[in-house]
Tab-separated table of C-alpha atoms and ligand atoms in Angstrom:
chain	number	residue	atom	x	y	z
A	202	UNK	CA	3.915	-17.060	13.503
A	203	UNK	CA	4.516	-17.154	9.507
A	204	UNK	CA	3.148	-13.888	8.190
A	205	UNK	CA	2.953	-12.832	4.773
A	206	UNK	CA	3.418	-9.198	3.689
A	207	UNK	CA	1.588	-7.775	0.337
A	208	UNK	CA	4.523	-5.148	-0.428
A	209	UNK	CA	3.630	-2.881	-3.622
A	210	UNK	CA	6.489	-1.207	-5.616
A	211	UNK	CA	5.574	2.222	-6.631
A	212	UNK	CA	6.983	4.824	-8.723
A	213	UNK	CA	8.436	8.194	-6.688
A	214	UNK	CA	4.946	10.028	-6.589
A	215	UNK	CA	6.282	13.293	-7.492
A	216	UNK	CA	7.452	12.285	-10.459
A	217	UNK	CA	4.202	11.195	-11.925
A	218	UNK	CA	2.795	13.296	-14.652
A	219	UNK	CA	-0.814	13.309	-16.005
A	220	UNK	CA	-0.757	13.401	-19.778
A	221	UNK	CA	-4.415	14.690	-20.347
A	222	UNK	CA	-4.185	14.144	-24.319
A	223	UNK	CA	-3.271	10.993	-24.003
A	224	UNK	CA	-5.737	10.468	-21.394
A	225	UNK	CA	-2.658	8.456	-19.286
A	226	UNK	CA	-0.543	8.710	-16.543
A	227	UNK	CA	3.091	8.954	-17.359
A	228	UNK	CA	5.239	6.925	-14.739
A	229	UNK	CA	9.037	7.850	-14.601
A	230	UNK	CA	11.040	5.285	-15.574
A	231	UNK	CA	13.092	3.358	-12.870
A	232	UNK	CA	12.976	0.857	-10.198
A	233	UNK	CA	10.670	2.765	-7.866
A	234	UNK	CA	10.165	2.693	-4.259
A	235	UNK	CA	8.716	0.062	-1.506
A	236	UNK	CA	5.210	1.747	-1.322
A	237	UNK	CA	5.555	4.106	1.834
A	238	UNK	CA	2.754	2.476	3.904
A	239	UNK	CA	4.050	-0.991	2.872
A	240	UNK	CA	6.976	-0.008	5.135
A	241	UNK	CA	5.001	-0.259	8.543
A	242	UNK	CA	3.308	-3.325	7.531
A	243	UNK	CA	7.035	-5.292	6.437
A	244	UNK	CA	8.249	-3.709	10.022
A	245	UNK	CA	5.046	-5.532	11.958
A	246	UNK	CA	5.684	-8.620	10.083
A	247	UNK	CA	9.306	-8.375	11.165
A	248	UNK	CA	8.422	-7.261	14.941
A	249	UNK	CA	5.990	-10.473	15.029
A	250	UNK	CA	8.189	-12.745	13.986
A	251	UNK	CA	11.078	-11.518	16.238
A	252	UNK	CA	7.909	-11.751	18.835
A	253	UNK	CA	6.348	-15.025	18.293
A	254	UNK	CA	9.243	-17.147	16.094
A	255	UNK	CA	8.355	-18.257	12.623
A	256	UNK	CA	9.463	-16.578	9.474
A	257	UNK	CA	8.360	-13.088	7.405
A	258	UNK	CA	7.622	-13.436	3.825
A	259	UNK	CA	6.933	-10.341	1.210
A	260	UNK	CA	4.983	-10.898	-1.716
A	261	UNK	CA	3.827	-8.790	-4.782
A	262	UNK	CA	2.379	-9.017	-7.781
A	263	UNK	CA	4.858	-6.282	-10.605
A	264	UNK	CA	7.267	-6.200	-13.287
A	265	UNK	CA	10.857	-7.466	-13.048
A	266	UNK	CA	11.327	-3.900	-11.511
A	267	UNK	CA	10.052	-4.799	-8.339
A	268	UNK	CA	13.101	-7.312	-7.834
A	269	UNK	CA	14.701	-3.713	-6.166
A	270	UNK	CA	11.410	-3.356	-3.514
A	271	UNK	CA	11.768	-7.121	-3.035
A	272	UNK	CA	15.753	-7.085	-2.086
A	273	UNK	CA	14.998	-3.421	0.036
A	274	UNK	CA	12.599	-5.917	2.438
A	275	UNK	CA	14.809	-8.885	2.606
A	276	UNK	CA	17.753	-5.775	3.532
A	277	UNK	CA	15.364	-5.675	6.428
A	278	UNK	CA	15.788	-8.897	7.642
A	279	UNK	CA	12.766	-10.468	6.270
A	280	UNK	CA	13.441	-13.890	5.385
A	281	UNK	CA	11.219	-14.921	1.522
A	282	UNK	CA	10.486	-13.204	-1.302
A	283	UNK	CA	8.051	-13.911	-3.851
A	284	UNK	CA	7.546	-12.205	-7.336
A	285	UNK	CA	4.607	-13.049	-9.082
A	286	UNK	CA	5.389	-11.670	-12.673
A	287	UNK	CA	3.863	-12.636	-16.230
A	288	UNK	CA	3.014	-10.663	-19.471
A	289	UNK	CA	-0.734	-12.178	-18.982
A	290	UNK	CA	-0.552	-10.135	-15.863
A	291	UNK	CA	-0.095	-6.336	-17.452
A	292	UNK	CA	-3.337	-4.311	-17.376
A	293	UNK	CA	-4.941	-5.792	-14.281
A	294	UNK	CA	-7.615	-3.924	-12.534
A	295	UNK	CA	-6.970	-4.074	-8.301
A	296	UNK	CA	-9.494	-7.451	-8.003
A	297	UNK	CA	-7.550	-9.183	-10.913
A	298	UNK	CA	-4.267	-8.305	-8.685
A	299	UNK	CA	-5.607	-9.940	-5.879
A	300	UNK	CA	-6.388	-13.213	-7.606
A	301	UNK	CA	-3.203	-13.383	-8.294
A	302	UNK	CA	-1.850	-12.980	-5.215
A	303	UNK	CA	-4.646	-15.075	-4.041
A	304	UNK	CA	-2.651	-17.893	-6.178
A	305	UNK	CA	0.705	-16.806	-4.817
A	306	UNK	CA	-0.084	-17.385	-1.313
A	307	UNK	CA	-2.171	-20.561	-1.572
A	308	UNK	CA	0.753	-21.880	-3.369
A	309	UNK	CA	3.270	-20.934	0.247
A	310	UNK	CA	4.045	-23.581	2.467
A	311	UNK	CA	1.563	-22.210	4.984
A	312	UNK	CA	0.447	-18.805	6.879
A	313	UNK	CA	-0.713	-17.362	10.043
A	314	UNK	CA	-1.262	-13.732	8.859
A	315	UNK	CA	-1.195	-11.601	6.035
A	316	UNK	CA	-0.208	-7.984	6.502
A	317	UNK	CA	-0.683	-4.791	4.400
A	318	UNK	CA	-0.089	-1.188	3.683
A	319	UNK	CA	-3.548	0.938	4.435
A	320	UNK	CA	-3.411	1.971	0.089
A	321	UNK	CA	-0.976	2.131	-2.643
A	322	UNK	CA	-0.028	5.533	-3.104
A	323	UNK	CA	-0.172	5.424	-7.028
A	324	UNK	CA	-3.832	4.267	-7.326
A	325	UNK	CA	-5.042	4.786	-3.833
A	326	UNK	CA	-7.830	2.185	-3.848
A	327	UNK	CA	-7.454	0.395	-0.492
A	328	UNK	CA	-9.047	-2.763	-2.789
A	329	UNK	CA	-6.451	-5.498	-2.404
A	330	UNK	CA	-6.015	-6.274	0.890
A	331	UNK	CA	-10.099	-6.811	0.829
A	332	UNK	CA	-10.066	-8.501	-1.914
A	333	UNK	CA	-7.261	-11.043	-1.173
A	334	UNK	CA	-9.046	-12.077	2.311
A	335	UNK	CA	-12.295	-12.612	0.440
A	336	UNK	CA	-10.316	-14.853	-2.193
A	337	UNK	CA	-8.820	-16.896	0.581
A	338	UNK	CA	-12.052	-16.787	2.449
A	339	UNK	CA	-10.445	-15.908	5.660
A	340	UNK	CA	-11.041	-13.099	8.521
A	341	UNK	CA	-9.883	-9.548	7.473
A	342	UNK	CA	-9.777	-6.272	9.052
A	343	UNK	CA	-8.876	-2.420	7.495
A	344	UNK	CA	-6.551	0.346	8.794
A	345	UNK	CA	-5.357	-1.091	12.380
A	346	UNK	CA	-2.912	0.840	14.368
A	347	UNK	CA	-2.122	-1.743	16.795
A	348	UNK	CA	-2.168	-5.657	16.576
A	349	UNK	CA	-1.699	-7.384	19.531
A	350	UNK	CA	-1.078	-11.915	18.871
A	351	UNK	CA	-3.509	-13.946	21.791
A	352	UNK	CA	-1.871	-16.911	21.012
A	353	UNK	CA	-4.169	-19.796	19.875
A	354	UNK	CA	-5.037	-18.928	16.366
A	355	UNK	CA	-6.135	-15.219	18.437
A	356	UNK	CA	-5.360	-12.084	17.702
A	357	UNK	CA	-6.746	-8.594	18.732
A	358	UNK	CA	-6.217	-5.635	16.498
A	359	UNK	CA	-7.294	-1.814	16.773
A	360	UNK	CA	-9.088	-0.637	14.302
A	361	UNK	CA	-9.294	3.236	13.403
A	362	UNK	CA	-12.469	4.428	12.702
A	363	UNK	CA	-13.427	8.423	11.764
A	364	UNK	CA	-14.187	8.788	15.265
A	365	UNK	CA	-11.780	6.489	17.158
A	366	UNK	CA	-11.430	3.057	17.056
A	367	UNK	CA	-12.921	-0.065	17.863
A	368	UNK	CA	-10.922	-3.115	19.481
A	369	UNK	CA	-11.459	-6.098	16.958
A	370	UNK	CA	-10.683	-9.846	17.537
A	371	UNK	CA	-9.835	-11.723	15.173
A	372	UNK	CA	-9.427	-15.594	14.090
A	373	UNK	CA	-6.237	-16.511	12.346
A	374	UNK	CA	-5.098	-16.817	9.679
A	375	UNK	CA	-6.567	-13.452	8.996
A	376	UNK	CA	-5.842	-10.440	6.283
A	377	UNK	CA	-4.665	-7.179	8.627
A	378	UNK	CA	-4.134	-3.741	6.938
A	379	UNK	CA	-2.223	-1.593	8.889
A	380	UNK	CA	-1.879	2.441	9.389
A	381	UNK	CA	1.158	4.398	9.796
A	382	UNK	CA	0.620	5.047	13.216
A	383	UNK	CA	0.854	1.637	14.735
A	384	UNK	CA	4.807	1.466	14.209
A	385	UNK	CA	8.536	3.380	13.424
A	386	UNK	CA	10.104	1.393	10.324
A	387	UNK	CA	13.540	0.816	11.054
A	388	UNK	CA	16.014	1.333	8.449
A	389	UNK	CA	18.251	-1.406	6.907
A	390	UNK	CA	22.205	-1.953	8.036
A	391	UNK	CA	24.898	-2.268	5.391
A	392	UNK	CA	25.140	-6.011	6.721
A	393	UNK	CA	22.053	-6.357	5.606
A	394	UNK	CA	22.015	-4.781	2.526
A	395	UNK	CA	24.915	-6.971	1.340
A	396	UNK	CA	23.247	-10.005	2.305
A	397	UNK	CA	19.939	-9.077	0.437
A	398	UNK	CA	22.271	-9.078	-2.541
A	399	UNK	CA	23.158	-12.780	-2.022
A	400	UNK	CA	19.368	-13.952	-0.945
A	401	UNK	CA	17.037	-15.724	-3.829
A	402	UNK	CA	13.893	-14.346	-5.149
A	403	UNK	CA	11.273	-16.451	-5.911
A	404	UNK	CA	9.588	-15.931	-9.441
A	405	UNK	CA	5.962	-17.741	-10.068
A	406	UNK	CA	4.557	-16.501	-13.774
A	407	UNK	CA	0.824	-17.428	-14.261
A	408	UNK	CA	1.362	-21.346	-15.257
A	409	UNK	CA	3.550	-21.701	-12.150
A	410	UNK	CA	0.442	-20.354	-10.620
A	411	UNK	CA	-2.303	-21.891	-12.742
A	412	UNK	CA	-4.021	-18.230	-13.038
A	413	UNK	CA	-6.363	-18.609	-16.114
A	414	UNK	CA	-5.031	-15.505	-18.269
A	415	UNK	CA	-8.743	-14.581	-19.490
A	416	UNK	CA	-9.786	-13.821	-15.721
A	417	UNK	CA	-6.891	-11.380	-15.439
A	418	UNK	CA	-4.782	-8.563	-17.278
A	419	UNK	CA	-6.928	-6.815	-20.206
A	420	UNK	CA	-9.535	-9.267	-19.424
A	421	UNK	CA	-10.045	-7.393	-15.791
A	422	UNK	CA	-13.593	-6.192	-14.920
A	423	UNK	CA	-12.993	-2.969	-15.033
A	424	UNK	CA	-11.424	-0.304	-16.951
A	425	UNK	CA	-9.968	3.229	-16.737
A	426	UNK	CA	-11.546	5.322	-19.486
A	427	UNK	CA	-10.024	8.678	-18.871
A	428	UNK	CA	-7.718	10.556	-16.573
A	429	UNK	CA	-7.434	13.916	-15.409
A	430	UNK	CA	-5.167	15.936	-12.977
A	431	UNK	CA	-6.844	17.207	-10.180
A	432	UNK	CA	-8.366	20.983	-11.516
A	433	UNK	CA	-5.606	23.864	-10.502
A	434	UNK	CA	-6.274	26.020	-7.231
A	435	UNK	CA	-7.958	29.211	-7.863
A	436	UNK	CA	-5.269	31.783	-7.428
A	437	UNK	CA	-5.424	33.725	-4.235
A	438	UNK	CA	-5.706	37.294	-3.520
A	439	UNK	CA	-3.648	39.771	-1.661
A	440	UNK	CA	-5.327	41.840	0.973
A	441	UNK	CA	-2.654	45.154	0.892
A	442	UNK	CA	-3.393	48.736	3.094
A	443	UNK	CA	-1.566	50.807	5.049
A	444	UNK	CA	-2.478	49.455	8.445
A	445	UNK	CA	-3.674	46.166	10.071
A	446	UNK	CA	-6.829	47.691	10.401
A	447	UNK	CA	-7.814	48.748	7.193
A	448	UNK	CA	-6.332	45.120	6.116
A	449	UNK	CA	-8.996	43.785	8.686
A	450	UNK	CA	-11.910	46.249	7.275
A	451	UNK	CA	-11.522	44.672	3.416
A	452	UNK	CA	-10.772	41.329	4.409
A	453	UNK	CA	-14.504	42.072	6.491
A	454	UNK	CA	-16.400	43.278	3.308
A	455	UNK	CA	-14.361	40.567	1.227
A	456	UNK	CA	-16.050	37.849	2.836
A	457	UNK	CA	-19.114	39.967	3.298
A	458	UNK	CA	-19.525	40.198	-0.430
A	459	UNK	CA	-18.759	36.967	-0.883
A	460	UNK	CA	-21.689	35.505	1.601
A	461	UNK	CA	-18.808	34.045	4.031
A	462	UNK	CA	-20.239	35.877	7.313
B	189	FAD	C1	-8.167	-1.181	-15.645
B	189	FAD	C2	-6.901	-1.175	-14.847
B	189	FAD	C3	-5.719	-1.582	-15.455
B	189	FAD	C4	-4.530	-1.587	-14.718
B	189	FAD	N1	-3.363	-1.996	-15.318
B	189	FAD	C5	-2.212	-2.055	-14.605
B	189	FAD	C6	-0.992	-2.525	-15.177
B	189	FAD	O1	-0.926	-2.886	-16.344
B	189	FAD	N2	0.125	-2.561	-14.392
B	189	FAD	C7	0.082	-2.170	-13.092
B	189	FAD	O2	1.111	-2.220	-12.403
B	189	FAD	N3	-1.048	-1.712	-12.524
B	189	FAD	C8	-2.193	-1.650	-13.255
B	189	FAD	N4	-3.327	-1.187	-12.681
B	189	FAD	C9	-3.273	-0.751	-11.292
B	189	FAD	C10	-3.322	-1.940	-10.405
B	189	FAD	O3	-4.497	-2.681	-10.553
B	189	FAD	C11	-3.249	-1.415	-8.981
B	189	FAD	O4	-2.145	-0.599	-8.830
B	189	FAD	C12	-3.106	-2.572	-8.028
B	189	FAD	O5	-4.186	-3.455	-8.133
B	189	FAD	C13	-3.081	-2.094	-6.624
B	189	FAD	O6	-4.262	-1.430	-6.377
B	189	FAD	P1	-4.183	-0.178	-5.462
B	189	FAD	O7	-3.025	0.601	-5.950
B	189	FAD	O8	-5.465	0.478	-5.412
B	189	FAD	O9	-3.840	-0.913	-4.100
B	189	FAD	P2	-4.481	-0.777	-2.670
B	189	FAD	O10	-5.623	-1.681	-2.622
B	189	FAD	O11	-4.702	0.692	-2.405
B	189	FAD	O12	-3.237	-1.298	-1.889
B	189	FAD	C14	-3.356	-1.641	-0.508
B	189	FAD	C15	-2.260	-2.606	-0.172
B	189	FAD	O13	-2.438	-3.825	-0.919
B	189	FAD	C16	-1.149	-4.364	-1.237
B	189	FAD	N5	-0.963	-4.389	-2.692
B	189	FAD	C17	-1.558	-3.622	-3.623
B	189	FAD	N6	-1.103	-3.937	-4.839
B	189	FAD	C18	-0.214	-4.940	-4.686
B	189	FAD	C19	0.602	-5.689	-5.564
B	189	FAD	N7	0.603	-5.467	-6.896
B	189	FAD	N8	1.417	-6.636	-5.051
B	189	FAD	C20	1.438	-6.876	-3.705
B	189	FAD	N9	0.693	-6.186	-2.826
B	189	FAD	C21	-0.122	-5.240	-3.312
B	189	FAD	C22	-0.116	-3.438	-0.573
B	189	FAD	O14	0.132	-3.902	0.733
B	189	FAD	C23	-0.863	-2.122	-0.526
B	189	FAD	O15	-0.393	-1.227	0.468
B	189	FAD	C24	-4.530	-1.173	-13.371
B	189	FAD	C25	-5.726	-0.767	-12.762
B	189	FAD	C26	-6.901	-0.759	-13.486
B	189	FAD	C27	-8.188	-0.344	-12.811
């Protein structure tokens, strides 16, 4: 089975900085990580193809950055990468993203699935993988822990719910985002990591692609008008007294007073 994984590279979360005058988010400068929940979905790709023969390919849409998120994958044994990098691209809302990658994968010599993380941690929208099935018109299902291939163009996936999960099939080629739960990434050997040195990346900028640069970038549908950090915890308060009881009594009347009990 050929799958393709959508692998985002992010910046190291706790190093982003809200700069609330500016109304922007300060990234830290860098080559950034392989987004943390793109790791389980590059390790299914890699278990399926080990499974079922066929080839894993990574994918994303970034700056020349990403090269280092692209090279960490192929460390892993995955066999293609693709970086789909132009100036028209910068300032692309999360559906303009997935046109483009829409464009990348068309443009593949053929798939069987698409794979990918549950949400990037940096914008947390859970918007691509959607929108990238819808753009290829094919099958898609959100947040599986468990993907099991049928064989004939069948697969069946488990999909978590807020109260369990429901047992899906599915047509291939289909768009499958996956949870952390449904594997253990395994870590790249120094064999590997040399030969990821060695391996070609392929670069597509929007002619390669033929992505019309007014349906993308600045010209997204949507925009960010302001940004804010999340408002600081209230600051807690110390119960003190000499015993445990008399620390139980005004923790009592604390939340008496306060309409808790
Ligand atoms: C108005 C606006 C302007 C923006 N401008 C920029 C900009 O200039 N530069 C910039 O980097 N970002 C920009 N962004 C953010 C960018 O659109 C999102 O980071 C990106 O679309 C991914 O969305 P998400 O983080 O919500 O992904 P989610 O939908 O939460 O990601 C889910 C999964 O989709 C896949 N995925 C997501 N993004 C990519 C990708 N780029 N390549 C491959 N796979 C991917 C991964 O598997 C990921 O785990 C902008 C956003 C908005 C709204």
């Amino acid at each position: 089975m050929n799958v393709v994984v959508l692998v985002k590279q992010v910046p190291e979360i706790a190093l982003i900085k809200v700069d609330e005058a500016a109304n922007k988010v300060v990234y830290p400068e860098g080559p950034g990580v392989v987004n943390p929940q793109d790791e389980y979905a590059v390790e299914e790709g890699l278990r399926i193809k080990e499974q079922t023969g066929g080839k894993c390919m990574v994918i994303t849409v970034g700056s020349e950055r990403a090269e280092s998120a692209l090279r960490n994958c192929l460390a892993l044994g995955v066999d293609e990468a693709y970086l789909l990098y132009d100036d028209a691209f910068t300032g692309s809302d999360q559906q303009a993203m997935a046109k483009i990658l829409v464009a990348g994968i068309r443009k593949l010599d053929g798939f069987d699935l698409i794979l990918a993380g549950r949400a990037a941690v940096d914008s947390d929208a859970s918007q691509v993988p959607a929108a990238v099935a819808a753009g290829l018109d094919i099958p898609q299902a959100m947040f599986v822990k468990k993907f099991e291939a049928l064989g004939d163009g069948q697969a069946t996936v488990f999909r978590t719910t807020e109260d369990g999960y429901d047992v899906v099939e599915l047509k291939l080629p289909a768009v499958v985002s996956v949870i952390k739960e449904i594997n253990e990434p395994r870590l790249p050997s120094l064999k590997g990591k040399m030969a990821a040195k060695k391996k070609q990346i392929t670069k597509w900028s929007a002619a390669d692609l033929g992505v019309d640069g007014s349906e993308v970038g600045a010209n997204s549908g949507t925009k960010n008008v302001s940004v804010a950090p999340p408002p600081p915890r209230a600051k807690g308060e110390f119960i003190e007294g000499e015993t445990p009881d008399e620390i139980a009594d005004k923790l009592f009347n604390k939340l008496r007073e306060n309409q808790v009990l």
